[in-house]
């Protein structure tokens, strides 16, 4: 194995661990869908798509997407999110469906803004011609988007299908973005972990550790971590995050900014005892 193939292997490993696929890169190879592709990036839907593991993107060509340009950015995002189906469907899987018509759940449904079936797509297969039609599941909608072809796929994670026209559910232009903020589960989870990681980055500012002159732990990062409403920001509580960081706690989330008082006092006692022991041992060595 020469060095360039080792490099390729490493690159492959690195990219597979980061994200399963990159919709932007997939569509970059098809100039017909370049407008759709740049809208996915502008609306930040591309990263939402990449964060999923099982997804189908319904793309339209450059001519068909132009109807969206006059719409406000939030409407563009809502309409495009109707084209992101939260499951893997390629041509085969659609045709294998035993039912004449099926409802598919889209990313717009998970936004919490959809009403009146706006977040679903109705897929209907004409068993005699084999033609697959799609449209909004809003009652009374016409199924005028025809599935043209399979553009790309990576079974069973991502499939890209071309449809003949944009699917624009009735009333989607009035979907109110401020009615329900869209808290992505991805965005919410790192928040608690972020706080302790701040504590573990050691601040060089140590403004006088008055209580424990021999303590190796500066107070500054701890007190800056303590919540504003804490009555004892520089009390014993303040020691906990840097201590856990220094002693390599494997679960930084467990050591929140407001830990239980008795356990931190205990930790402090242990620290002081350890220091005493070390000083004792060093003294013994000199005696
Ligand atoms: C594909 O999706 C499955 C779940 O459906 C997941 O376990 C797997 O990790 C995904 N593959 C990649 C390369 O992300
Ligand atoms: C996806 O690919 C595009 C184009 O190659 C690149 O600009 C972007 O950084 C990639 N995104 C990720 C998350 O790798
Ligand atoms: C899907 O559309 C077809 C044709 O308009 C309709 O007959 C069918 O009832 C719809 N299916 C659902 C589940 O709404």
PDB file of C-alpha atoms and ligand atoms in Angstrom:
ATOM      1  CA  UNK A   1       0.000   0.000   0.000  1.00  0.00           C
ATOM      2  CA  UNK A   2       1.627   3.247  -1.060  1.00  0.00           C
ATOM      3  CA  UNK A   3       1.320   6.548   0.729  1.00  0.00           C
ATOM      4  CA  UNK A   4      -1.333   7.994  -1.547  1.00  0.00           C
ATOM      5  CA  UNK A   5      -3.697   5.078  -0.964  1.00  0.00           C
ATOM      6  CA  UNK A   6      -3.139   5.394   2.787  1.00  0.00           C
ATOM      7  CA  UNK A   7      -4.018   9.056   2.456  1.00  0.00           C
ATOM      8  CA  UNK A   8      -7.176   8.191   0.506  1.00  0.00           C
ATOM      9  CA  UNK A   9      -8.165   5.656   3.126  1.00  0.00           C
ATOM     10  CA  UNK A  10      -7.706   8.206   5.901  1.00  0.00           C
ATOM     11  CA  UNK A  11      -9.716  10.732   3.922  1.00  0.00           C
ATOM     12  CA  UNK A  12     -12.459   8.168   3.463  1.00  0.00           C
ATOM     13  CA  UNK A  13     -12.526   7.342   7.158  1.00  0.00           C
ATOM     14  CA  UNK A  14     -12.564  11.006   8.116  1.00  0.00           C
ATOM     15  CA  UNK A  15     -15.392  11.872   5.771  1.00  0.00           C
ATOM     16  CA  UNK A  16     -17.518   8.860   6.722  1.00  0.00           C
ATOM     17  CA  UNK A  17     -17.324   9.654  10.395  1.00  0.00           C
ATOM     18  CA  UNK A  18     -18.208  13.310   9.890  1.00  0.00           C
ATOM     19  CA  UNK A  19     -21.379  12.841   7.850  1.00  0.00           C
ATOM     20  CA  UNK A  20     -22.823  10.065   5.776  1.00  0.00           C
ATOM     21  CA  UNK A  21     -23.302  12.247   2.727  1.00  0.00           C
ATOM     22  CA  UNK A  22     -23.175  15.802   1.484  1.00  0.00           C
ATOM     23  CA  UNK A  23     -26.209  16.791  -0.569  1.00  0.00           C
ATOM     24  CA  UNK A  24     -24.423  19.884  -1.875  1.00  0.00           C
ATOM     25  CA  UNK A  25     -21.606  17.798  -3.260  1.00  0.00           C
ATOM     26  CA  UNK A  26     -24.003  15.193  -4.655  1.00  0.00           C
ATOM     27  CA  UNK A  27     -25.969  17.820  -6.583  1.00  0.00           C
ATOM     28  CA  UNK A  28     -22.832  19.702  -7.672  1.00  0.00           C
ATOM     29  CA  UNK A  29     -22.408  17.026 -10.331  1.00  0.00           C
ATOM     30  CA  UNK A  30     -25.712  17.938 -11.977  1.00  0.00           C
ATOM     31  CA  UNK A  31     -25.801  21.439 -13.517  1.00  0.00           C
ATOM     32  CA  UNK A  32     -29.555  21.009 -14.150  1.00  0.00           C
ATOM     33  CA  UNK A  33     -30.165  21.241 -10.432  1.00  0.00           C
ATOM     34  CA  UNK A  34     -27.680  23.996  -9.574  1.00  0.00           C
ATOM     35  CA  UNK A  35     -30.411  26.510  -8.655  1.00  0.00           C
ATOM     36  CA  UNK A  36     -32.152  24.035  -6.401  1.00  0.00           C
ATOM     37  CA  UNK A  37     -28.772  23.206  -4.899  1.00  0.00           C
ATOM     38  CA  UNK A  38     -27.888  26.803  -4.086  1.00  0.00           C
ATOM     39  CA  UNK A  39     -31.329  27.364  -2.553  1.00  0.00           C
ATOM     40  CA  UNK A  40     -30.723  24.382  -0.265  1.00  0.00           C
ATOM     41  CA  UNK A  41     -27.529  26.051   0.906  1.00  0.00           C
ATOM     42  CA  UNK A  42     -29.092  29.517   1.293  1.00  0.00           C
ATOM     43  CA  UNK A  43     -31.977  28.190   3.367  1.00  0.00           C
ATOM     44  CA  UNK A  44     -29.596  26.036   5.474  1.00  0.00           C
ATOM     45  CA  UNK A  45     -31.647  22.992   4.547  1.00  0.00           C
ATOM     46  CA  UNK A  46     -28.510  21.349   3.137  1.00  0.00           C
ATOM     47  CA  UNK A  47     -27.033  20.872   6.603  1.00  0.00           C
ATOM     48  CA  UNK A  48     -30.368  19.635   7.951  1.00  0.00           C
ATOM     49  CA  UNK A  49     -30.428  17.054   5.163  1.00  0.00           C
ATOM     50  CA  UNK A  50     -26.832  16.027   5.870  1.00  0.00           C
ATOM     51  CA  UNK A  51     -27.599  15.527   9.540  1.00  0.00           C
ATOM     52  CA  UNK A  52     -30.178  12.845   8.718  1.00  0.00           C
ATOM     53  CA  UNK A  53     -29.432   9.202   8.012  1.00  0.00           C
ATOM     54  CA  UNK A  54     -32.461   8.191   5.992  1.00  0.00           C
ATOM     55  CA  UNK A  55     -33.785  10.789   3.614  1.00  0.00           C
ATOM     56  CA  UNK A  56     -35.126  11.463   0.127  1.00  0.00           C
ATOM     57  CA  UNK A  57     -34.721  14.776  -1.660  1.00  0.00           C
ATOM     58  CA  UNK A  58     -37.129  15.661  -4.456  1.00  0.00           C
ATOM     59  CA  UNK A  59     -35.329  18.038  -6.799  1.00  0.00           C
ATOM     60  CA  UNK A  60     -36.627  20.122  -9.678  1.00  0.00           C
ATOM     61  CA  UNK A  61     -34.558  21.494 -12.541  1.00  0.00           C
ATOM     62  CA  UNK A  62     -33.423  25.093 -12.882  1.00  0.00           C
ATOM     63  CA  UNK A  63     -36.452  26.138 -14.895  1.00  0.00           C
ATOM     64  CA  UNK A  64     -38.952  24.675 -12.440  1.00  0.00           C
ATOM     65  CA  UNK A  65     -37.349  26.252  -9.384  1.00  0.00           C
ATOM     66  CA  UNK A  66     -37.563  29.798 -10.748  1.00  0.00           C
ATOM     67  CA  UNK A  67     -41.131  30.172  -9.497  1.00  0.00           C
ATOM     68  CA  UNK A  68     -39.725  30.324  -5.984  1.00  0.00           C
ATOM     69  CA  UNK A  69     -37.401  33.291  -6.458  1.00  0.00           C
ATOM     70  CA  UNK A  70     -40.064  35.948  -5.900  1.00  0.00           C
ATOM     71  CA  UNK A  71     -41.064  34.430  -2.547  1.00  0.00           C
ATOM     72  CA  UNK A  72     -39.676  35.596   0.806  1.00  0.00           C
ATOM     73  CA  UNK A  73     -36.810  33.548   2.236  1.00  0.00           C
ATOM     74  CA  UNK A  74     -38.941  31.825   4.859  1.00  0.00           C
ATOM     75  CA  UNK A  75     -41.502  30.739   2.272  1.00  0.00           C
ATOM     76  CA  UNK A  76     -38.678  29.423   0.086  1.00  0.00           C
ATOM     77  CA  UNK A  77     -37.448  27.383   3.008  1.00  0.00           C
ATOM     78  CA  UNK A  78     -40.917  26.036   3.807  1.00  0.00           C
ATOM     79  CA  UNK A  79     -41.608  25.016   0.220  1.00  0.00           C
ATOM     80  CA  UNK A  80     -38.204  23.380  -0.158  1.00  0.00           C
ATOM     81  CA  UNK A  81     -38.631  21.492   3.109  1.00  0.00           C
ATOM     82  CA  UNK A  82     -41.743  19.895   1.590  1.00  0.00           C
ATOM     83  CA  UNK A  83     -39.287  18.363  -0.901  1.00  0.00           C
ATOM     84  CA  UNK A  84     -37.318  16.616   1.819  1.00  0.00           C
ATOM     85  CA  UNK A  85     -38.949  13.292   2.670  1.00  0.00           C
ATOM     86  CA  UNK A  86     -38.003  11.782   6.021  1.00  0.00           C
ATOM     87  CA  UNK A  87     -37.441   8.267   4.735  1.00  0.00           C
ATOM     88  CA  UNK A  88     -35.530   6.540   1.969  1.00  0.00           C
ATOM     89  CA  UNK A  89     -37.473   6.133  -1.266  1.00  0.00           C
ATOM     90  CA  UNK A  90     -35.869   5.229  -4.538  1.00  0.00           C
ATOM     91  CA  UNK A  91     -37.696   4.315  -7.747  1.00  0.00           C
ATOM     92  CA  UNK A  92     -37.831   0.625  -6.837  1.00  0.00           C
ATOM     93  CA  UNK A  93     -39.202   1.208  -3.384  1.00  0.00           C
ATOM     94  CA  UNK A  94     -41.893   3.567  -4.702  1.00  0.00           C
ATOM     95  CA  UNK A  95     -42.960   1.110  -7.369  1.00  0.00           C
ATOM     96  CA  UNK A  96     -42.996  -1.816  -4.956  1.00  0.00           C
ATOM     97  CA  UNK A  97     -45.584  -0.102  -2.816  1.00  0.00           C
ATOM     98  CA  UNK A  98     -48.656  -2.293  -2.818  1.00  0.00           C
ATOM     99  CA  UNK A  99     -50.975   0.608  -2.166  1.00  0.00           C
ATOM    100  CA  UNK A 100     -52.249   2.833  -4.921  1.00  0.00           C
ATOM    101  CA  UNK A 101     -51.459   5.937  -2.920  1.00  0.00           C
ATOM    102  CA  UNK A 102     -49.217   6.612   0.041  1.00  0.00           C
ATOM    103  CA  UNK A 103     -48.546   9.633   2.231  1.00  0.00           C
ATOM    104  CA  UNK A 104     -44.907  10.595   2.789  1.00  0.00           C
ATOM    105  CA  UNK A 105     -43.809  12.688   5.780  1.00  0.00           C
ATOM    106  CA  UNK A 106     -41.627  15.664   4.931  1.00  0.00           C
ATOM    107  CA  UNK A 107     -39.235  17.891   6.838  1.00  0.00           C
ATOM    108  CA  UNK A 108     -41.892  20.626   6.782  1.00  0.00           C
ATOM    109  CA  UNK A 109     -44.078  18.431   8.984  1.00  0.00           C
ATOM    110  CA  UNK A 110     -41.344  18.378  11.642  1.00  0.00           C
ATOM    111  CA  UNK A 111     -41.156  22.185  11.639  1.00  0.00           C
ATOM    112  CA  UNK A 112     -44.381  22.372  13.621  1.00  0.00           C
ATOM    113  CA  UNK A 113     -45.738  24.939  11.146  1.00  0.00           C
ATOM    114  CA  UNK A 114     -47.706  22.581   8.959  1.00  0.00           C
ATOM    115  CA  UNK A 115     -51.483  22.547   9.104  1.00  0.00           C
ATOM    116  CA  UNK A 116     -54.083  20.764   7.010  1.00  0.00           C
ATOM    117  CA  UNK A 117     -51.719  17.953   5.859  1.00  0.00           C
ATOM    118  CA  UNK A 118     -49.246  20.507   4.401  1.00  0.00           C
ATOM    119  CA  UNK A 119     -46.345  18.444   5.749  1.00  0.00           C
ATOM    120  CA  UNK A 120     -47.275  15.332   3.768  1.00  0.00           C
ATOM    121  CA  UNK A 121     -46.898  14.344   0.149  1.00  0.00           C
ATOM    122  CA  UNK A 122     -49.397  12.112  -1.599  1.00  0.00           C
ATOM    123  CA  UNK A 123     -47.723   9.615  -3.914  1.00  0.00           C
ATOM    124  CA  UNK A 124     -49.949   7.831  -6.345  1.00  0.00           C
ATOM    125  CA  UNK A 125     -48.851   5.125  -8.749  1.00  0.00           C
ATOM    126  CA  UNK A 126     -50.653   4.367 -11.948  1.00  0.00           C
ATOM    127  CA  UNK A 127     -50.258   0.606 -11.986  1.00  0.00           C
ATOM    128  CA  UNK A 128     -50.884   0.293 -15.711  1.00  0.00           C
ATOM    129  CA  UNK A 129     -48.472   2.958 -16.960  1.00  0.00           C
ATOM    130  CA  UNK A 130     -46.104   2.744 -13.998  1.00  0.00           C
ATOM    131  CA  UNK A 131     -46.144   6.515 -13.745  1.00  0.00           C
ATOM    132  CA  UNK A 132     -45.593   7.936 -10.260  1.00  0.00           C
ATOM    133  CA  UNK A 133     -47.323  11.209  -9.402  1.00  0.00           C
ATOM    134  CA  UNK A 134     -46.804  13.365  -6.362  1.00  0.00           C
ATOM    135  CA  UNK A 135     -48.612  16.304  -4.892  1.00  0.00           C
ATOM    136  CA  UNK A 136     -49.441  17.944  -1.618  1.00  0.00           C
ATOM    137  CA  UNK A 137     -51.629  15.914   0.726  1.00  0.00           C
ATOM    138  CA  UNK A 138     -53.707  19.042   1.440  1.00  0.00           C
ATOM    139  CA  UNK A 139     -57.247  17.929   0.487  1.00  0.00           C
ATOM    140  CA  UNK A 140     -58.181  19.053  -3.003  1.00  0.00           C
ATOM    141  CA  UNK A 141     -54.593  19.291  -4.266  1.00  0.00           C
ATOM    142  CA  UNK A 142     -53.712  18.014  -7.704  1.00  0.00           C
ATOM    143  CA  UNK A 143     -50.910  15.511  -8.020  1.00  0.00           C
ATOM    144  CA  UNK A 144     -49.146  17.306 -10.827  1.00  0.00           C
ATOM    145  CA  UNK A 145     -45.529  16.551  -9.939  1.00  0.00           C
ATOM    146  CA  UNK A 146     -44.408  13.574 -11.943  1.00  0.00           C
ATOM    147  CA  UNK A 147     -41.390  11.574 -10.800  1.00  0.00           C
ATOM    148  CA  UNK A 148     -38.985  11.995 -13.718  1.00  0.00           C
ATOM    149  CA  UNK A 149     -35.967   9.932 -12.716  1.00  0.00           C
ATOM    150  CA  UNK A 150     -33.611   8.711 -10.088  1.00  0.00           C
ATOM    151  CA  UNK A 151     -30.820  11.301  -9.934  1.00  0.00           C
ATOM    152  CA  UNK A 152     -28.602   9.692  -7.313  1.00  0.00           C
ATOM    153  CA  UNK A 153     -28.848   7.322  -4.414  1.00  0.00           C
ATOM    154  CA  UNK A 154     -26.866   5.790  -1.632  1.00  0.00           C
ATOM    155  CA  UNK A 155     -29.078   2.958  -0.352  1.00  0.00           C
ATOM    156  CA  UNK A 156     -30.639   3.084   2.160  1.00  0.00           C
ATOM    157  CA  UNK A 157     -29.572   6.471   3.429  1.00  0.00           C
ATOM    158  CA  UNK A 158     -30.168   9.089   0.764  1.00  0.00           C
ATOM    159  CA  UNK A 159     -32.076   9.108  -2.482  1.00  0.00           C
ATOM    160  CA  UNK A 160     -32.396  12.032  -4.879  1.00  0.00           C
ATOM    161  CA  UNK A 161     -35.390  11.925  -7.209  1.00  0.00           C
ATOM    162  CA  UNK A 162     -36.242  14.478  -9.864  1.00  0.00           C
ATOM    163  CA  UNK A 163     -39.858  15.648  -9.965  1.00  0.00           C
ATOM    164  CA  UNK A 164     -41.291  17.642 -12.851  1.00  0.00           C
ATOM    165  CA  UNK A 165     -42.570  20.611 -10.876  1.00  0.00           C
ATOM    166  CA  UNK A 166     -42.395  22.149  -7.405  1.00  0.00           C
ATOM    167  CA  UNK A 167     -44.896  20.886  -4.848  1.00  0.00           C
ATOM    168  CA  UNK A 168     -46.404  23.954  -3.217  1.00  0.00           C
ATOM    169  CA  UNK A 169     -49.050  23.061  -0.602  1.00  0.00           C
ATOM    170  CA  UNK A 170     -52.045  25.384  -0.484  1.00  0.00           C
ATOM    171  CA  UNK A 171     -51.644  27.985   2.273  1.00  0.00           C
ATOM    172  CA  UNK A 172     -47.909  27.450   2.784  1.00  0.00           C
ATOM    173  CA  UNK A 173     -47.200  31.105   1.972  1.00  0.00           C
ATOM    174  CA  UNK A 174     -49.073  32.004   5.170  1.00  0.00           C
ATOM    175  CA  UNK A 175     -47.307  29.517   7.454  1.00  0.00           C
ATOM    176  CA  UNK A 176     -46.175  31.725  10.289  1.00  0.00           C
ATOM    177  CA  UNK A 177     -42.527  31.290  11.194  1.00  0.00           C
ATOM    178  CA  UNK A 178     -42.823  33.165  14.506  1.00  0.00           C
ATOM    179  CA  UNK A 179     -45.728  31.012  15.665  1.00  0.00           C
ATOM    180  CA  UNK A 180     -43.421  28.191  16.591  1.00  0.00           C
ATOM    181  CA  UNK A 181     -39.656  28.533  16.626  1.00  0.00           C
ATOM    182  CA  UNK A 182     -38.045  25.482  15.108  1.00  0.00           C
ATOM    183  CA  UNK A 183     -35.760  24.031  17.735  1.00  0.00           C
ATOM    184  CA  UNK A 184     -33.742  21.449  15.942  1.00  0.00           C
ATOM    185  CA  UNK A 185     -32.986  18.544  18.265  1.00  0.00           C
ATOM    186  CA  UNK A 186     -29.401  18.737  17.065  1.00  0.00           C
ATOM    187  CA  UNK A 187     -29.065  22.357  18.158  1.00  0.00           C
ATOM    188  CA  UNK A 188     -30.550  21.769  21.586  1.00  0.00           C
ATOM    189  CA  UNK A 189     -28.433  18.846  22.725  1.00  0.00           C
ATOM    190  CA  UNK A 190     -24.942  20.389  22.683  1.00  0.00           C
ATOM    191  CA  UNK A 191     -26.051  23.247  24.969  1.00  0.00           C
ATOM    192  CA  UNK A 192     -25.590  21.542  28.346  1.00  0.00           C
ATOM    193  CA  UNK A 193     -22.281  20.097  27.264  1.00  0.00           C
ATOM    194  CA  UNK A 194     -21.032  23.513  26.183  1.00  0.00           C
ATOM    195  CA  UNK A 195     -21.068  25.001  29.666  1.00  0.00           C
ATOM    196  CA  UNK A 196     -18.671  22.583  31.371  1.00  0.00           C
ATOM    197  CA  UNK A 197     -16.338  22.621  28.381  1.00  0.00           C
ATOM    198  CA  UNK A 198     -15.953  26.336  28.969  1.00  0.00           C
ATOM    199  CA  UNK A 199     -14.816  25.544  32.489  1.00  0.00           C
ATOM    200  CA  UNK A 200     -12.232  23.090  31.265  1.00  0.00           C
ATOM    201  CA  UNK A 201     -10.463  25.664  29.127  1.00  0.00           C
ATOM    202  CA  UNK A 202      -8.115  27.086  31.723  1.00  0.00           C
ATOM    203  CA  UNK A 203      -8.103  30.844  32.022  1.00  0.00           C
ATOM    204  CA  UNK A 204      -4.698  32.350  32.666  1.00  0.00           C
ATOM    205  CA  UNK A 205      -6.313  34.966  34.913  1.00  0.00           C
ATOM    206  CA  UNK A 206      -5.987  33.875  38.520  1.00  0.00           C
ATOM    207  CA  UNK A 207      -6.998  36.820  40.632  1.00  0.00           C
ATOM    208  CA  UNK A 208      -5.740  35.774  44.024  1.00  0.00           C
ATOM    209  CA  UNK A 209      -6.841  32.385  45.296  1.00  0.00           C
ATOM    210  CA  UNK A 210      -7.205  33.719  48.826  1.00  0.00           C
ATOM    211  CA  UNK A 211      -8.555  30.670  50.622  1.00  0.00           C
ATOM    212  CA  UNK A 212      -6.136  28.041  49.407  1.00  0.00           C
ATOM    213  CA  UNK A 213      -2.836  29.631  48.606  1.00  0.00           C
ATOM    214  CA  UNK A 214      -1.373  26.263  47.658  1.00  0.00           C
ATOM    215  CA  UNK A 215      -4.378  25.246  45.594  1.00  0.00           C
ATOM    216  CA  UNK A 216      -3.397  24.618  41.965  1.00  0.00           C
ATOM    217  CA  UNK A 217      -6.898  25.546  40.890  1.00  0.00           C
ATOM    218  CA  UNK A 218      -7.416  29.197  39.972  1.00  0.00           C
ATOM    219  CA  UNK A 219     -10.763  30.605  41.001  1.00  0.00           C
ATOM    220  CA  UNK A 220     -11.277  32.787  37.974  1.00  0.00           C
ATOM    221  CA  UNK A 221     -12.634  30.261  35.452  1.00  0.00           C
ATOM    222  CA  UNK A 222     -14.900  28.737  38.056  1.00  0.00           C
ATOM    223  CA  UNK A 223     -16.578  31.921  39.191  1.00  0.00           C
ATOM    224  CA  UNK A 224     -17.058  33.050  35.590  1.00  0.00           C
ATOM    225  CA  UNK A 225     -18.865  29.760  34.989  1.00  0.00           C
ATOM    226  CA  UNK A 226     -21.214  30.115  37.941  1.00  0.00           C
ATOM    227  CA  UNK A 227     -24.714  31.196  36.994  1.00  0.00           C
ATOM    228  CA  UNK A 228     -25.515  34.849  37.599  1.00  0.00           C
ATOM    229  CA  UNK A 229     -28.276  34.062  40.078  1.00  0.00           C
ATOM    230  CA  UNK A 230     -26.049  31.901  42.242  1.00  0.00           C
ATOM    231  CA  UNK A 231     -25.778  33.490  45.711  1.00  0.00           C
ATOM    232  CA  UNK A 232     -22.322  32.047  46.293  1.00  0.00           C
ATOM    233  CA  UNK A 233     -20.582  32.337  42.965  1.00  0.00           C
ATOM    234  CA  UNK A 234     -17.154  32.239  44.582  1.00  0.00           C
ATOM    235  CA  UNK A 235     -18.067  29.784  47.326  1.00  0.00           C
ATOM    236  CA  UNK A 236     -17.176  26.109  47.390  1.00  0.00           C
ATOM    237  CA  UNK A 237     -19.457  25.487  44.397  1.00  0.00           C
ATOM    238  CA  UNK A 238     -17.118  27.448  42.219  1.00  0.00           C
ATOM    239  CA  UNK A 239     -14.436  24.806  42.617  1.00  0.00           C
ATOM    240  CA  UNK A 240     -16.311  21.965  41.099  1.00  0.00           C
ATOM    241  CA  UNK A 241     -16.038  22.497  37.318  1.00  0.00           C
ATOM    242  CA  UNK A 242     -12.258  23.068  37.222  1.00  0.00           C
ATOM    243  CA  UNK A 243     -11.715  20.176  39.624  1.00  0.00           C
ATOM    244  CA  UNK A 244     -13.683  17.793  37.508  1.00  0.00           C
ATOM    245  CA  UNK A 245     -11.821  19.047  34.490  1.00  0.00           C
ATOM    246  CA  UNK A 246      -8.458  18.518  36.120  1.00  0.00           C
ATOM    247  CA  UNK A 247      -9.276  15.096  37.452  1.00  0.00           C
ATOM    248  CA  UNK A 248     -10.473  14.075  34.005  1.00  0.00           C
ATOM    249  CA  UNK A 249     -14.129  13.494  34.789  1.00  0.00           C
ATOM    250  CA  UNK A 250     -15.493  11.417  31.961  1.00  0.00           C
ATOM    251  CA  UNK A 251     -18.942  12.971  32.144  1.00  0.00           C
ATOM    252  CA  UNK A 252     -18.678  16.755  32.089  1.00  0.00           C
ATOM    253  CA  UNK A 253     -22.471  17.027  31.908  1.00  0.00           C
ATOM    254  CA  UNK A 254     -22.886  15.426  35.306  1.00  0.00           C
ATOM    255  CA  UNK A 255     -20.830  18.234  36.830  1.00  0.00           C
ATOM    256  CA  UNK A 256     -23.190  21.068  36.124  1.00  0.00           C
ATOM    257  CA  UNK A 257     -22.547  24.660  37.056  1.00  0.00           C
ATOM    258  CA  UNK A 258     -24.741  24.219  40.159  1.00  0.00           C
ATOM    259  CA  UNK A 259     -23.614  20.993  41.770  1.00  0.00           C
ATOM    260  CA  UNK A 260     -24.908  19.747  45.060  1.00  0.00           C
ATOM    261  CA  UNK A 261     -23.277  21.618  47.946  1.00  0.00           C
ATOM    262  CA  UNK A 262     -22.272  18.668  50.110  1.00  0.00           C
ATOM    263  CA  UNK A 263     -20.535  16.788  47.323  1.00  0.00           C
ATOM    264  CA  UNK A 264     -18.360  19.776  46.422  1.00  0.00           C
ATOM    265  CA  UNK A 265     -17.459  20.312  50.028  1.00  0.00           C
ATOM    266  CA  UNK A 266     -16.464  16.658  50.143  1.00  0.00           C
ATOM    267  CA  UNK A 267     -14.399  17.100  46.995  1.00  0.00           C
ATOM    268  CA  UNK A 268     -12.667  20.046  48.573  1.00  0.00           C
ATOM    269  CA  UNK A 269     -11.909  18.092  51.712  1.00  0.00           C
ATOM    270  CA  UNK A 270     -10.454  15.322  49.587  1.00  0.00           C
ATOM    271  CA  UNK A 271      -8.313  17.842  47.706  1.00  0.00           C
ATOM    272  CA  UNK A 272      -7.002  19.414  50.893  1.00  0.00           C
ATOM    273  CA  UNK A 273      -6.292  15.954  52.349  1.00  0.00           C
ATOM    274  CA  UNK A 274      -4.425  14.973  49.201  1.00  0.00           C
ATOM    275  CA  UNK A 275      -2.352  18.130  49.349  1.00  0.00           C
ATOM    276  CA  UNK A 276      -1.642  17.440  53.003  1.00  0.00           C
ATOM    277  CA  UNK A 277      -0.594  13.919  52.181  1.00  0.00           C
ATOM    278  CA  UNK A 278       1.692  15.071  49.364  1.00  0.00           C
ATOM    279  CA  UNK A 279       3.283  17.738  51.595  1.00  0.00           C
ATOM    280  CA  UNK A 280       3.676  15.102  54.301  1.00  0.00           C
ATOM    281  CA  UNK A 281       5.340  12.638  51.959  1.00  0.00           C
ATOM    282  CA  UNK A 282       7.677  15.305  50.615  1.00  0.00           C
ATOM    283  CA  UNK A 283       8.614  16.356  54.160  1.00  0.00           C
ATOM    284  CA  UNK A 284       9.211  12.725  55.132  1.00  0.00           C
ATOM    285  CA  UNK A 285      11.537  12.361  52.170  1.00  0.00           C
ATOM    286  CA  UNK A 286      13.644  15.203  53.443  1.00  0.00           C
ATOM    287  CA  UNK A 287      13.781  13.910  57.007  1.00  0.00           C
TER     288      UNK A 287
HETATM  289  C1  LIG B   1     -27.457   4.655   7.004  1.00  0.00           C
HETATM  290  O1  LIG B   1     -28.631   4.641   7.790  1.00  0.00           O
HETATM  291  C2  LIG B   1     -28.589   3.705   8.851  1.00  0.00           C
HETATM  292  C3  LIG B   1     -29.914   3.787   9.562  1.00  0.00           C
HETATM  293  O2  LIG B   1     -30.949   3.735   8.661  1.00  0.00           O
HETATM  294  C4  LIG B   1     -27.478   4.038   9.789  1.00  0.00           C
HETATM  295  O3  LIG B   1     -27.394   3.081  10.814  1.00  0.00           O
HETATM  296  C5  LIG B   1     -26.166   4.088   9.024  1.00  0.00           C
HETATM  297  O4  LIG B   1     -25.156   4.528   9.880  1.00  0.00           O
HETATM  298  C6  LIG B   1     -26.291   5.024   7.857  1.00  0.00           C
HETATM  299  N1  LIG B   1     -25.091   4.965   7.053  1.00  0.00           N
HETATM  300  C7  LIG B   1     -24.247   5.941   7.031  1.00  0.00           C
HETATM  301  C8  LIG B   1     -23.071   5.765   6.109  1.00  0.00           C
HETATM  302  O5  LIG B   1     -24.426   6.956   7.689  1.00  0.00           O
HETATM  303  C1  LIG B   2     -20.349  19.778   1.266  1.00  0.00           C
HETATM  304  O1  LIG B   2     -19.797  19.995  -0.003  1.00  0.00           O
HETATM  305  C2  LIG B   2     -19.662  21.362  -0.341  1.00  0.00           C
HETATM  306  C3  LIG B   2     -19.205  21.439  -1.779  1.00  0.00           C
HETATM  307  O2  LIG B   2     -18.233  20.483  -2.061  1.00  0.00           O
HETATM  308  C4  LIG B   2     -18.674  22.009   0.629  1.00  0.00           C
HETATM  309  O3  LIG B   2     -18.547  23.387   0.318  1.00  0.00           O
HETATM  310  C5  LIG B   2     -19.207  21.859   2.039  1.00  0.00           C
HETATM  311  O4  LIG B   2     -18.274  22.369   2.959  1.00  0.00           O
HETATM  312  C6  LIG B   2     -19.487  20.390   2.351  1.00  0.00           C
HETATM  313  N1  LIG B   2     -20.141  20.315   3.631  1.00  0.00           N
HETATM  314  C7  LIG B   2     -19.749  19.471   4.581  1.00  0.00           C
HETATM  315  C8  LIG B   2     -20.515  19.482   5.830  1.00  0.00           C
HETATM  316  O5  LIG B   2     -18.789  18.733   4.422  1.00  0.00           O
HETATM  317  C1  LIG B   3     -53.970  10.912  -2.881  1.00  0.00           C
HETATM  318  O1  LIG B   3     -54.448  11.494  -4.075  1.00  0.00           O
HETATM  319  C2  LIG B   3     -55.367  10.701  -4.777  1.00  0.00           C
HETATM  320  C3  LIG B   3     -55.664  11.382  -6.076  1.00  0.00           C
HETATM  321  O2  LIG B   3     -55.992  12.735  -5.870  1.00  0.00           O
HETATM  322  C4  LIG B   3     -56.606  10.514  -3.916  1.00  0.00           C
HETATM  323  O3  LIG B   3     -57.536   9.693  -4.592  1.00  0.00           O
HETATM  324  C5  LIG B   3     -56.193   9.855  -2.605  1.00  0.00           C
HETATM  325  O4  LIG B   3     -57.308   9.774  -1.739  1.00  0.00           O
HETATM  326  C6  LIG B   3     -55.102  10.657  -1.933  1.00  0.00           C
HETATM  327  N1  LIG B   3     -54.626   9.873  -0.824  1.00  0.00           N
HETATM  328  C7  LIG B   3     -54.589  10.376   0.405  1.00  0.00           C
HETATM  329  C8  LIG B   3     -54.119   9.421   1.456  1.00  0.00           C
HETATM  330  O5  LIG B   3     -54.923  11.512   0.664  1.00  0.00           O
END
